[in-house]
XYZ file of C-alpha atoms in Angstrom:
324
model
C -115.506 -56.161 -129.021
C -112.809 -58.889 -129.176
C -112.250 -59.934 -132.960
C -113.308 -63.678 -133.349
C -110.271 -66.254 -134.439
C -111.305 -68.662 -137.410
C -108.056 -69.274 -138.283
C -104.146 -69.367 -136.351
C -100.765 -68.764 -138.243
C -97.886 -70.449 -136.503
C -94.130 -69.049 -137.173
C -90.561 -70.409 -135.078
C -88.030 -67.615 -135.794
C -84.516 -67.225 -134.800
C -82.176 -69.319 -133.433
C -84.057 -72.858 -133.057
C -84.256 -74.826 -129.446
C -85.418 -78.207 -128.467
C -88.953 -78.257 -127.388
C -90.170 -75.479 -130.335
C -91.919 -78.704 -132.041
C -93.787 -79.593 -128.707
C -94.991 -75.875 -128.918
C -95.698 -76.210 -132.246
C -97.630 -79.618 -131.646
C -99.623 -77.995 -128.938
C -100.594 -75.042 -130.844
C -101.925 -77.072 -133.846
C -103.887 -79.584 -131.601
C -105.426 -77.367 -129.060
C -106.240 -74.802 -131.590
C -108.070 -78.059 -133.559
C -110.048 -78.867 -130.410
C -111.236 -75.478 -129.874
C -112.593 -75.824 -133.479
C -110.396 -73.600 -135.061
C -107.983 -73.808 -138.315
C -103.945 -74.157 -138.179
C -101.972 -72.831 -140.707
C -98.461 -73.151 -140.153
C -95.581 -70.780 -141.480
C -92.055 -72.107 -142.664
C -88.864 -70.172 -142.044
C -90.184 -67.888 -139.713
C -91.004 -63.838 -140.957
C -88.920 -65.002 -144.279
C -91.074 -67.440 -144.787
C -94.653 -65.367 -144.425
C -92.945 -62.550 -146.397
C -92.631 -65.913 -149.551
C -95.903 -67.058 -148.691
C -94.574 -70.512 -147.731
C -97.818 -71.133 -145.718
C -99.657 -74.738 -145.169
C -102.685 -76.099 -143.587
C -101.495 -77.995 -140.514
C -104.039 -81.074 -139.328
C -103.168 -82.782 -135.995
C -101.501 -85.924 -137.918
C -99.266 -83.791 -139.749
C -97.557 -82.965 -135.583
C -97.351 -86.532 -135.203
C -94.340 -87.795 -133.950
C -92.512 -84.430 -133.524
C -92.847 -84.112 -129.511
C -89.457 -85.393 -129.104
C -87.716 -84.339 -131.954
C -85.325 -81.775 -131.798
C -84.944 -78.347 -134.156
C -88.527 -77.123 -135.462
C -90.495 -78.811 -138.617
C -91.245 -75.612 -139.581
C -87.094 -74.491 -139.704
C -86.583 -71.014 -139.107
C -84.407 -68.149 -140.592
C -83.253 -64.482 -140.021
C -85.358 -61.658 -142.015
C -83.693 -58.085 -142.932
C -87.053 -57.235 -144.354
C -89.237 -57.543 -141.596
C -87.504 -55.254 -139.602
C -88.592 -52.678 -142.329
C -92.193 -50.924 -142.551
C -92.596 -52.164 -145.661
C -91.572 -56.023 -144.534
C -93.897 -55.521 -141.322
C -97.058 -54.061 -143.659
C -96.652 -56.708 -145.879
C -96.416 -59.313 -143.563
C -99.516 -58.339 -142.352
C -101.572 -58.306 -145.723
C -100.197 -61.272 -146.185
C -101.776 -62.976 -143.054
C -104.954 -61.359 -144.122
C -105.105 -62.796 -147.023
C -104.601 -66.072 -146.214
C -107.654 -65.645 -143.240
C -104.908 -65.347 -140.595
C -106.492 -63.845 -137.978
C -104.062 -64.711 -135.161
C -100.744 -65.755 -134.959
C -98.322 -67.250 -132.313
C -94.939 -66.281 -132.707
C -92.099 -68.808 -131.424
C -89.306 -67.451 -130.716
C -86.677 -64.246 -128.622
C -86.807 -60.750 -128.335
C -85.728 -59.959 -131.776
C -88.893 -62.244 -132.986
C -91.207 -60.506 -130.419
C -90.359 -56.944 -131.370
C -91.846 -58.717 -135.124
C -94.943 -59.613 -133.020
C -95.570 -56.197 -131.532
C -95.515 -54.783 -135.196
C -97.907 -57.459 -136.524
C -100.349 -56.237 -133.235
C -99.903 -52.775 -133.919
C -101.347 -53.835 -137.759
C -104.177 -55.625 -136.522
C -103.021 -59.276 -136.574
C -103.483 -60.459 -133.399
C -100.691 -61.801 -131.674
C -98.999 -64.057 -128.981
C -94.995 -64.638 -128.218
C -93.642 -67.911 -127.045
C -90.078 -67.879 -125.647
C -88.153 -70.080 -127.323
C -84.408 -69.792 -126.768
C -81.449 -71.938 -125.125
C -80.048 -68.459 -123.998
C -82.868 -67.876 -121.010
C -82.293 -64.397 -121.572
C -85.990 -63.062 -121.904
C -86.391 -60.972 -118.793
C -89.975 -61.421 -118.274
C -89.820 -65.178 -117.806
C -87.792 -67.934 -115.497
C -87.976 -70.565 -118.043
C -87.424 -70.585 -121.964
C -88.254 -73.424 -123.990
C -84.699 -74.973 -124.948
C -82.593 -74.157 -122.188
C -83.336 -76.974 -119.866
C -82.049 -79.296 -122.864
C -79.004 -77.051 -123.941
C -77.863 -77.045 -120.467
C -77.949 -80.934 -119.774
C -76.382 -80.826 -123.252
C -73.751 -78.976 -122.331
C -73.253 -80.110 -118.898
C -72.809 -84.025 -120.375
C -70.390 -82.921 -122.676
C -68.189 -81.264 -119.921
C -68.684 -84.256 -117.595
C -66.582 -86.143 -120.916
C -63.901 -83.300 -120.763
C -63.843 -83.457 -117.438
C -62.663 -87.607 -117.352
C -59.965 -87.032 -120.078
C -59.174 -83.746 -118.833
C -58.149 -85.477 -115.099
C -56.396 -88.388 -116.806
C -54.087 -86.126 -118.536
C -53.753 -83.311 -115.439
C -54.790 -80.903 -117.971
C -56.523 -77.514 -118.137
C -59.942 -77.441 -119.949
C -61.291 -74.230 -121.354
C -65.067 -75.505 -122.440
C -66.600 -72.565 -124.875
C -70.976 -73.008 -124.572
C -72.802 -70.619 -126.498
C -74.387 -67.348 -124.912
C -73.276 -64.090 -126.981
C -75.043 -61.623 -124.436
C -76.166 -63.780 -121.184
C -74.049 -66.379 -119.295
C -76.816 -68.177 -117.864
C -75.824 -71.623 -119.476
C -71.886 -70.915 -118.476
C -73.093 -70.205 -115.135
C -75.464 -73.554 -114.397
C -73.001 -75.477 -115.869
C -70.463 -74.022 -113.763
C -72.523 -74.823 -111.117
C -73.541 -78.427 -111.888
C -69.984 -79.344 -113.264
C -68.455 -78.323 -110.367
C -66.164 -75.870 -112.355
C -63.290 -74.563 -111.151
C -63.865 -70.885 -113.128
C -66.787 -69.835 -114.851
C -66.465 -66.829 -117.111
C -69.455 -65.007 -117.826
C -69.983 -61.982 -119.992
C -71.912 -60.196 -117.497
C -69.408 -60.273 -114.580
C -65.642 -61.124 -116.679
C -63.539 -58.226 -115.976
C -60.939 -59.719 -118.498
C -57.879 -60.651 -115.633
C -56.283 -63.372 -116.932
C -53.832 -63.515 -114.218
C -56.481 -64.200 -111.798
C -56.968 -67.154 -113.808
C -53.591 -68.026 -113.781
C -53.203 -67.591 -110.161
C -55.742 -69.651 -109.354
C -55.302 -72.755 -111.640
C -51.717 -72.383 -109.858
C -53.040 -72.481 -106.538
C -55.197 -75.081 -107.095
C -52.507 -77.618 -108.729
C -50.675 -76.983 -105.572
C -53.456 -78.330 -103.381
C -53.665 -81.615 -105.406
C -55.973 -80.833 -108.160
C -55.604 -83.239 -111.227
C -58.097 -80.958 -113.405
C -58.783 -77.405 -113.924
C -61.985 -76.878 -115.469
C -63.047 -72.935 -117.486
C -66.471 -72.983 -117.941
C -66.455 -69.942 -120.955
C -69.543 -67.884 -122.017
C -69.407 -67.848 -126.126
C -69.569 -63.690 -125.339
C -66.323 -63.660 -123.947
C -64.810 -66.633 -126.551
C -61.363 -66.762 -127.681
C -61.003 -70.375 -125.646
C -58.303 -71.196 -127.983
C -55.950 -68.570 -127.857
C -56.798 -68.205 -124.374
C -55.694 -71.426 -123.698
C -52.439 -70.928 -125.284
C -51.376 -68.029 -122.919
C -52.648 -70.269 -119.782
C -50.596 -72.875 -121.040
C -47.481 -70.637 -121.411
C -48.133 -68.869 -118.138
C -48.464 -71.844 -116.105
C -46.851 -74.538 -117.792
C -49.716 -76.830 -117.349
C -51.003 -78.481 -120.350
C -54.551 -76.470 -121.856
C -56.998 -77.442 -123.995
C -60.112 -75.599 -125.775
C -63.368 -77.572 -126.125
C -65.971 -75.433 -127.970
C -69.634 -77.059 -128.156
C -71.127 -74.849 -130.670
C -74.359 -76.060 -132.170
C -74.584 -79.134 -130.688
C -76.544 -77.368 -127.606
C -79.151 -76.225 -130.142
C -80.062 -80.005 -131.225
C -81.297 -83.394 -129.119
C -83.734 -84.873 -127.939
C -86.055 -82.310 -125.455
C -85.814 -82.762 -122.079
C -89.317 -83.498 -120.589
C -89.471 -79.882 -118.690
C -89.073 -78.753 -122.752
C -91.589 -80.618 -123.801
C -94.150 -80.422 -121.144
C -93.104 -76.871 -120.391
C -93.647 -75.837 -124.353
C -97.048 -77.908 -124.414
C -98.083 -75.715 -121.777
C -97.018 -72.903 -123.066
C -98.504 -73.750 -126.802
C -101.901 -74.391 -125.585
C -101.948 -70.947 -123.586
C -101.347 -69.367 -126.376
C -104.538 -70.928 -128.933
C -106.482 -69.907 -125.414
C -105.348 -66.703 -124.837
C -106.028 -65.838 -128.631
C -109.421 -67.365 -128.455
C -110.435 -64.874 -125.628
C -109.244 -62.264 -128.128
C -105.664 -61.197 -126.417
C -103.236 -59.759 -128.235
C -99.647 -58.242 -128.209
C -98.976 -61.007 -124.982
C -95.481 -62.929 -124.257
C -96.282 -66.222 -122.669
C -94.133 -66.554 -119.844
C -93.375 -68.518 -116.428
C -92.912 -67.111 -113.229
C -93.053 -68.020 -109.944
C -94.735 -71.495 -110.672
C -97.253 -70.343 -112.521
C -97.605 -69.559 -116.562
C -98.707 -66.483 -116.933
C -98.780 -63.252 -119.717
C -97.800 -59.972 -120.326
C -97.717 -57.466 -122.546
C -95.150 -57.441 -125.223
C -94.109 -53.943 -124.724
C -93.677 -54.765 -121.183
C -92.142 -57.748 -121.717
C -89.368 -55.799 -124.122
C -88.800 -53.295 -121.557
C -87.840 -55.581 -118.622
C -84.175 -56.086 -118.004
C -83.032 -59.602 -117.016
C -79.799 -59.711 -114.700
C -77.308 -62.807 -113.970
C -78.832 -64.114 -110.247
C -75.911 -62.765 -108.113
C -76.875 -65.220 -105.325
C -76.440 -68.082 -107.736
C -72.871 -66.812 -109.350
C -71.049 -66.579 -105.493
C -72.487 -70.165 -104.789
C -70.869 -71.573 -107.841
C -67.196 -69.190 -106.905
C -67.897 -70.489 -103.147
C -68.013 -74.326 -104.256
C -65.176 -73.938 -106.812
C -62.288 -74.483 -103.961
């Protein structure tokens, strides 16, 4: 028989992305309506490891839907990953009548999830990260705002960048997936876009090309660069020596993490928020919220884990075919 939820826990860990306090609005008022309590955890598993847990009433998520970051901030925790973190997590939860909690957050904070199942706390992911690089889902709250973000930005660097006749190398974050670098590429109309799942490290063909390309009358040369590949500034120098042409390294570091969610964030992480309170209350647990093929939908967070996400290759020759 499905335990009964009195009482939700609510936790953003990891990296933080616009649209985790529409989420966290969401959870907190659709978890009220269904007659149930909110208790919401600061700073992530650090945070429920310290006990830094508070009741959460709807007026206390007032005013948050379009503000970036997360009220509840968020941090990295060593000791969670531990048996000992994970067990006391859990007793922790239980004493504080925790009998469910939704987890905001990547895979790192999911595989904390699945270990808080596995001790009896029930358990739902939400995918919050501006790196889209949670295989089981098309969307992740944040992206859709990191992306205009960083496509704005570049759109700046772009106007300077032509006035001078320069060479732009523009760093956006992505350690392990490219998918920002690659829709930027797209919707910037970049000349290169360097991605760490397709870069085979030939500079030359970069040279080559930004040479080619000045020949035919470009003013601009645009290098859309992953943050997993990186170096922008000393790769910029050798461009410049190699092809005499002016370069310049623009990295946008943590900007893309803050602003303003787009609406998709924020209605996107509503939805999400409010599938999670309901898929607790009909006593799921160990489930990744997700969003595929139009719909939002759930799996299983060992499934979810599994799943291997790949760069679309469809999408990456568009954005090479529309570079010339």
């Amino acid at each position: 028989m499905a335990k009964e939820i009195k009482t939700i826990g609510v936790l953003t860990s990891g990296g933080d992305a616009p649209g985790m306090n529409a989420a966290i609005r969401a959870v907190v008022r659709e978890a009220i309506v269904k007659g149930l309590k909110v208790k919401g955890i600061k700073r992530g598993y650090a945070g429920l490891l310290q006990e830094e847990i508070v009741d959460m009433e709807a007026k206390d998520v007032s005013d948050i839907i379009e503000r970036g970051g997360t009220i509840l901030q968020t941090a990295r925790c060593m000791e969670f990953t531990t048996p000992e973190g994970q067990q006391k997590g859990a007793e922790i939860c239980k004493k504080h009548g925790i009998d469910g909690i939704i987890v905001i957050g990547g895979d790192g904070s999911f595989k904390g999830a699945q270990k808080l199942a596995a001790l009896g706390i029930n358990t739902i992911g939400l995918p919050g990260t501006i790196d889209l690089d949670i295989a089981c889902t098309e969307y992740t709250i944040g992206f859709d705002t990191a992306v205009n973000t960083a496509m704005e930005a570049i759109d700046k660097v772009r106007d300077t960048s032509t006035s001078h006749e320069r060479c732009s190398i523009i760093e956006v974050m992505g350690r392990g997936a490219g998918y920002i670098a690659l829709w930027c590429g797209i919707a910037n109309g970049a000349e290169d876009i360097l991605l760490p799942e397709k870069y085979d490290f030939d500079e030359q063909k970069l040279v080559n090309n930004i040479i080619e390309k000045r020949k035919h009358g470009k003013k601009h040369h645009i290098i859309v660069n992953a943050e997993g590949i990186g170096h922008s500034a000393s790769m910029a120098k050798r461009i410049e020596a190699a092809t005499g042409i002016e370069t310049r390294a623009t990295i946008l570091g943590h900007m893309q993490r803050g602003g303003s969610p787009t609406a998709k964030d924020r209605v996107y992480a509503s939805t999400m928020g409010a599938l999670a309170v309901d898929l607790l209350c009909e006593g799921k647990t160990n489930r990744v919220v997700g969003y595929r093929h139009g719909a939002f939908v759930d799996f299983d967070i060992d499934e979810a884990l599994a799943m291997k996400k790949e760069i679309s290759e469809y999408e990456y020759q568009i954005a090479k075919n529309l570079s010339i």
